[in-house]
């Protein structure tokens, strides 16, 4: 999921053109951000049920890194629009 959405994030932020298109891209970026928040909430719920959570920490770290990258690019696009 993260790899696929990182590709989409790059695609959305690298192909800036018309103002309406930028608004659509900004909306999609915000949808990604909301989706990440939902996934993190689910991960936190699952964490309580996972005894051996070494892999959980790795997944959580990767999600947090992607969320930060998404936040930065969304802010840049908001300034551009």
CSV table of N, CA and C in Angstrom, one decimal:
chain,number,residue,atom,x,y,z
A,1,UNK,N,0.8,-1.2,0.0
A,1,UNK,CA,0.0,0.0,0.0
A,1,UNK,C,0.9,1.3,0.0
A,2,UNK,N,1.9,1.3,0.9
A,2,UNK,CA,2.7,2.5,1.0
A,2,UNK,C,3.5,2.7,-0.3
A,3,UNK,N,4.1,1.7,-0.9
A,3,UNK,CA,4.8,1.8,-2.2
A,3,UNK,C,3.9,2.4,-3.3
A,4,UNK,N,2.7,1.8,-3.4
A,4,UNK,CA,1.8,2.2,-4.4
A,4,UNK,C,1.4,3.7,-4.2
A,5,UNK,N,1.1,4.1,-3.0
A,5,UNK,CA,0.7,5.4,-2.7
A,5,UNK,C,1.8,6.4,-2.7
A,6,UNK,N,3.0,6.0,-2.4
A,6,UNK,CA,4.2,6.9,-2.6
A,6,UNK,C,4.4,7.2,-4.1
A,7,UNK,N,4.2,6.2,-4.9
A,7,UNK,CA,4.2,6.5,-6.4
A,7,UNK,C,3.2,7.5,-6.8
A,8,UNK,N,1.9,7.3,-6.3
A,8,UNK,CA,0.8,8.2,-6.6
A,8,UNK,C,1.1,9.6,-6.1
A,9,UNK,N,1.7,9.7,-4.9
A,9,UNK,CA,2.1,11.0,-4.3
A,9,UNK,C,3.1,11.7,-5.2
A,10,UNK,N,4.1,11.0,-5.6
A,10,UNK,CA,5.1,11.6,-6.5
A,10,UNK,C,4.4,12.1,-7.8
A,11,UNK,N,3.6,11.2,-8.3
A,11,UNK,CA,2.9,11.6,-9.6
A,11,UNK,C,2.0,12.8,-9.4
A,12,UNK,N,1.3,12.9,-8.3
A,12,UNK,CA,0.4,14.0,-8.1
A,12,UNK,C,1.2,15.3,-7.9
A,13,UNK,N,2.3,15.3,-7.2
A,13,UNK,CA,3.0,16.5,-6.9
A,13,UNK,C,4.0,16.9,-8.0
A,14,UNK,N,4.4,16.0,-8.9
A,14,UNK,CA,5.4,16.3,-9.9
A,14,UNK,C,4.7,16.8,-11.2
A,15,UNK,N,3.4,16.6,-11.3
A,15,UNK,CA,2.8,17.0,-12.6
A,15,UNK,C,1.8,18.1,-12.3
A,16,UNK,N,2.3,19.2,-11.8
A,16,UNK,CA,1.5,20.4,-11.5
A,16,UNK,C,1.2,21.1,-12.9
A,17,UNK,N,-0.1,21.5,-13.0
A,17,UNK,CA,-0.5,22.2,-14.3
A,17,UNK,C,-1.5,23.2,-14.0
A,18,UNK,N,-2.7,23.0,-14.4
A,18,UNK,CA,-3.8,24.0,-14.3
A,18,UNK,C,-4.3,24.1,-12.8
A,19,UNK,N,-4.8,25.2,-12.5
A,19,UNK,CA,-5.3,25.4,-11.1
A,19,UNK,C,-6.4,24.4,-10.7
A,20,UNK,N,-7.3,24.1,-11.5
A,20,UNK,CA,-8.4,23.1,-11.2
A,20,UNK,C,-7.7,21.7,-11.0
A,21,UNK,N,-6.8,21.4,-11.8
A,21,UNK,CA,-6.1,20.1,-11.7
A,21,UNK,C,-5.4,20.1,-10.3
A,22,UNK,N,-4.8,21.2,-10.0
A,22,UNK,CA,-4.1,21.2,-8.7
A,22,UNK,C,-5.0,21.0,-7.5
A,23,UNK,N,-6.2,21.6,-7.6
A,23,UNK,CA,-7.2,21.4,-6.5
A,23,UNK,C,-7.6,19.9,-6.4
A,24,UNK,N,-7.7,19.3,-7.6
A,24,UNK,CA,-8.1,17.8,-7.6
A,24,UNK,C,-6.9,17.1,-6.9
A,25,UNK,N,-5.7,17.4,-7.3
A,25,UNK,CA,-4.5,16.7,-6.7
A,25,UNK,C,-4.5,17.0,-5.2
A,26,UNK,N,-4.7,18.2,-4.8
A,26,UNK,CA,-4.7,18.5,-3.4
A,26,UNK,C,-5.8,17.7,-2.6
A,27,UNK,N,-6.9,17.6,-3.2
A,27,UNK,CA,-8.0,16.8,-2.6
A,27,UNK,C,-7.5,15.3,-2.5
A,28,UNK,N,-6.9,14.8,-3.5
A,28,UNK,CA,-6.4,13.4,-3.5
A,28,UNK,C,-5.3,13.2,-2.4
A,29,UNK,N,-4.5,14.2,-2.3
A,29,UNK,CA,-3.4,14.1,-1.2
A,29,UNK,C,-4.0,14.1,0.2
A,30,UNK,N,-5.1,14.9,0.3
A,30,UNK,CA,-5.7,15.0,1.6
A,30,UNK,C,-6.5,13.7,1.9
A,31,UNK,N,-7.0,13.0,0.9
A,31,UNK,CA,-7.6,11.7,1.0
A,31,UNK,C,-6.6,10.7,1.5
A,32,UNK,N,-5.4,10.7,0.9
A,32,UNK,CA,-4.3,9.8,1.3
A,32,UNK,C,-4.0,10.0,2.7
A,33,UNK,N,-3.9,11.3,3.1
A,33,UNK,CA,-3.6,11.6,4.5
A,33,UNK,C,-4.7,11.0,5.5
A,34,UNK,N,-5.9,11.2,5.1
A,34,UNK,CA,-7.0,10.6,5.9
A,34,UNK,C,-6.9,9.1,6.0
A,35,UNK,N,-6.6,8.5,4.9
A,35,UNK,CA,-6.5,7.1,4.8
A,35,UNK,C,-5.3,6.6,5.7
A,36,UNK,N,-4.2,7.3,5.7
A,36,UNK,CA,-3.1,7.0,6.6
A,36,UNK,C,-3.5,7.1,8.1
A,37,UNK,N,-4.3,8.1,8.4
A,37,UNK,CA,-4.8,8.3,9.8
A,37,UNK,C,-5.6,7.1,10.2
A,38,UNK,N,-6.5,6.6,9.3
A,38,UNK,CA,-7.3,5.4,9.6
A,38,UNK,C,-6.4,4.2,9.8
A,39,UNK,N,-5.5,4.0,8.9
A,39,UNK,CA,-4.6,2.9,9.0
A,39,UNK,C,-3.8,2.9,10.3
A,40,UNK,N,-3.3,4.1,10.7
A,40,UNK,CA,-2.6,4.2,12.0
A,40,UNK,C,-3.5,3.9,13.2
A,41,UNK,N,-4.7,4.3,13.1
A,41,UNK,CA,-5.7,4.0,14.2
A,41,UNK,C,-5.9,2.5,14.3
A,42,UNK,N,-6.0,1.8,13.1
A,42,UNK,CA,-6.1,0.4,13.1
A,42,UNK,C,-4.9,-0.3,13.7
A,43,UNK,N,-3.7,0.2,13.3
A,43,UNK,CA,-2.5,-0.4,13.8
A,43,UNK,C,-2.4,-0.3,15.3
A,44,UNK,N,-2.8,0.9,15.8
A,44,UNK,CA,-2.7,1.0,17.3
A,44,UNK,C,-3.7,0.1,18.0
A,45,UNK,N,-4.8,-0.2,17.4
A,45,UNK,CA,-5.7,-1.2,17.9
A,45,UNK,C,-5.1,-2.6,17.9
A,46,UNK,N,-4.5,-2.9,16.7
A,46,UNK,CA,-3.9,-4.2,16.6
A,46,UNK,C,-2.7,-4.4,17.5
A,47,UNK,N,-2.0,-3.3,17.8
A,47,UNK,CA,-0.8,-3.4,18.6
A,47,UNK,C,-1.1,-4.0,19.9
A,48,UNK,N,-2.2,-3.7,20.5
A,48,UNK,CA,-2.6,-4.2,21.8
A,48,UNK,C,-2.8,-5.7,21.7
A,49,UNK,N,-3.1,-6.3,20.6
A,49,UNK,CA,-3.4,-7.7,20.4
A,49,UNK,C,-2.2,-8.5,19.9
A,50,UNK,N,-1.1,-7.8,19.5
A,50,UNK,CA,0.0,-8.5,19.0
A,50,UNK,C,1.1,-8.7,20.1
A,51,UNK,N,1.4,-9.9,20.4
A,51,UNK,CA,2.4,-10.2,21.4
A,51,UNK,C,3.8,-9.9,21.0
A,52,UNK,N,4.2,-10.4,19.8
A,52,UNK,CA,5.5,-10.1,19.3
A,52,UNK,C,5.4,-9.0,18.3
A,53,UNK,N,5.7,-7.8,18.7
A,53,UNK,CA,5.4,-6.6,17.8
A,53,UNK,C,6.7,-6.0,17.2
A,54,UNK,N,7.7,-6.8,16.9
A,54,UNK,CA,8.9,-6.3,16.3
A,54,UNK,C,8.5,-5.7,14.9
A,55,UNK,N,7.8,-6.5,14.2
A,55,UNK,CA,7.3,-6.1,12.8
A,55,UNK,C,6.4,-5.0,12.9
A,56,UNK,N,5.6,-4.9,13.9
A,56,UNK,CA,4.6,-3.8,14.1
A,56,UNK,C,5.4,-2.5,14.1
A,57,UNK,N,6.4,-2.4,14.9
A,57,UNK,CA,7.2,-1.2,15.0
A,57,UNK,C,7.8,-0.7,13.7
A,58,UNK,N,8.2,-1.7,12.9
A,58,UNK,CA,8.7,-1.3,11.5
A,58,UNK,C,7.6,-0.8,10.7
A,59,UNK,N,6.4,-1.4,10.7
A,59,UNK,CA,5.3,-1.0,9.9
A,59,UNK,C,4.9,0.4,10.3
A,60,UNK,N,4.8,0.6,11.6
A,60,UNK,CA,4.5,1.9,12.2
A,60,UNK,C,5.5,3.0,11.8
A,61,UNK,N,6.7,2.7,11.8
A,61,UNK,CA,7.8,3.7,11.4
A,61,UNK,C,7.6,4.1,9.9
A,62,UNK,N,7.4,3.1,9.1
A,62,UNK,CA,7.3,3.3,7.6
A,62,UNK,C,6.1,4.2,7.4
A,63,UNK,N,5.0,3.9,8.0
A,63,UNK,CA,3.8,4.7,7.9
A,63,UNK,C,4.0,6.1,8.4
A,64,UNK,N,4.7,6.3,9.5
A,64,UNK,CA,4.9,7.7,10.0
A,64,UNK,C,5.8,8.5,9.0
A,65,UNK,N,6.8,7.8,8.4
A,65,UNK,CA,7.7,8.5,7.5
A,65,UNK,C,6.9,8.9,6.3
A,66,UNK,N,6.1,8.0,5.8
A,66,UNK,CA,5.3,8.4,4.6
A,66,UNK,C,4.3,9.5,4.9
A,67,UNK,N,3.7,9.4,6.1
A,67,UNK,CA,2.8,10.5,6.5
A,67,UNK,C,3.5,11.9,6.6
A,68,UNK,N,4.7,11.9,7.1
A,68,UNK,CA,5.4,13.2,7.1
A,68,UNK,C,5.7,13.6,5.7
A,69,UNK,N,6.1,12.7,4.8
A,69,UNK,CA,6.4,13.1,3.4
A,69,UNK,C,5.1,13.6,2.8
A,70,UNK,N,4.0,13.0,3.0
A,70,UNK,CA,2.7,13.4,2.5
A,70,UNK,C,2.4,14.8,3.0
A,71,UNK,N,2.6,15.0,4.3
A,71,UNK,CA,2.3,16.3,4.9
A,71,UNK,C,3.1,17.4,4.3
A,72,UNK,N,4.4,17.2,4.1
A,72,UNK,CA,5.2,18.2,3.5
A,72,UNK,C,4.8,18.5,2.1
A,73,UNK,N,4.6,17.5,1.3
A,73,UNK,CA,4.2,17.8,-0.1
A,73,UNK,C,2.8,18.4,-0.2
A,74,UNK,N,1.9,18.0,0.7
A,74,UNK,CA,0.6,18.7,0.7
A,74,UNK,C,0.7,20.1,1.0
A,75,UNK,N,1.5,20.5,2.0
A,75,UNK,CA,1.7,21.9,2.4
A,75,UNK,C,2.3,22.7,1.2
A,76,UNK,N,3.3,22.0,0.5
A,76,UNK,CA,3.9,22.7,-0.7
A,76,UNK,C,2.8,23.0,-1.7
A,77,UNK,N,2.0,22.0,-2.0
A,77,UNK,CA,0.9,22.1,-3.0
A,77,UNK,C,-0.1,23.2,-2.6
A,78,UNK,N,-0.4,23.2,-1.3
A,78,UNK,CA,-1.4,24.3,-0.8
A,78,UNK,C,-0.8,25.7,-1.1
A,79,UNK,N,0.5,25.8,-0.9
A,79,UNK,CA,1.1,27.1,-1.1
A,79,UNK,C,1.1,27.4,-2.6
A,80,UNK,N,1.3,26.4,-3.4
A,80,UNK,CA,1.3,26.6,-4.9
A,80,UNK,C,-0.1,27.0,-5.4
A,81,UNK,N,-1.1,26.4,-4.8
A,81,UNK,CA,-2.5,26.6,-5.3
A,81,UNK,C,-2.9,28.0,-4.8
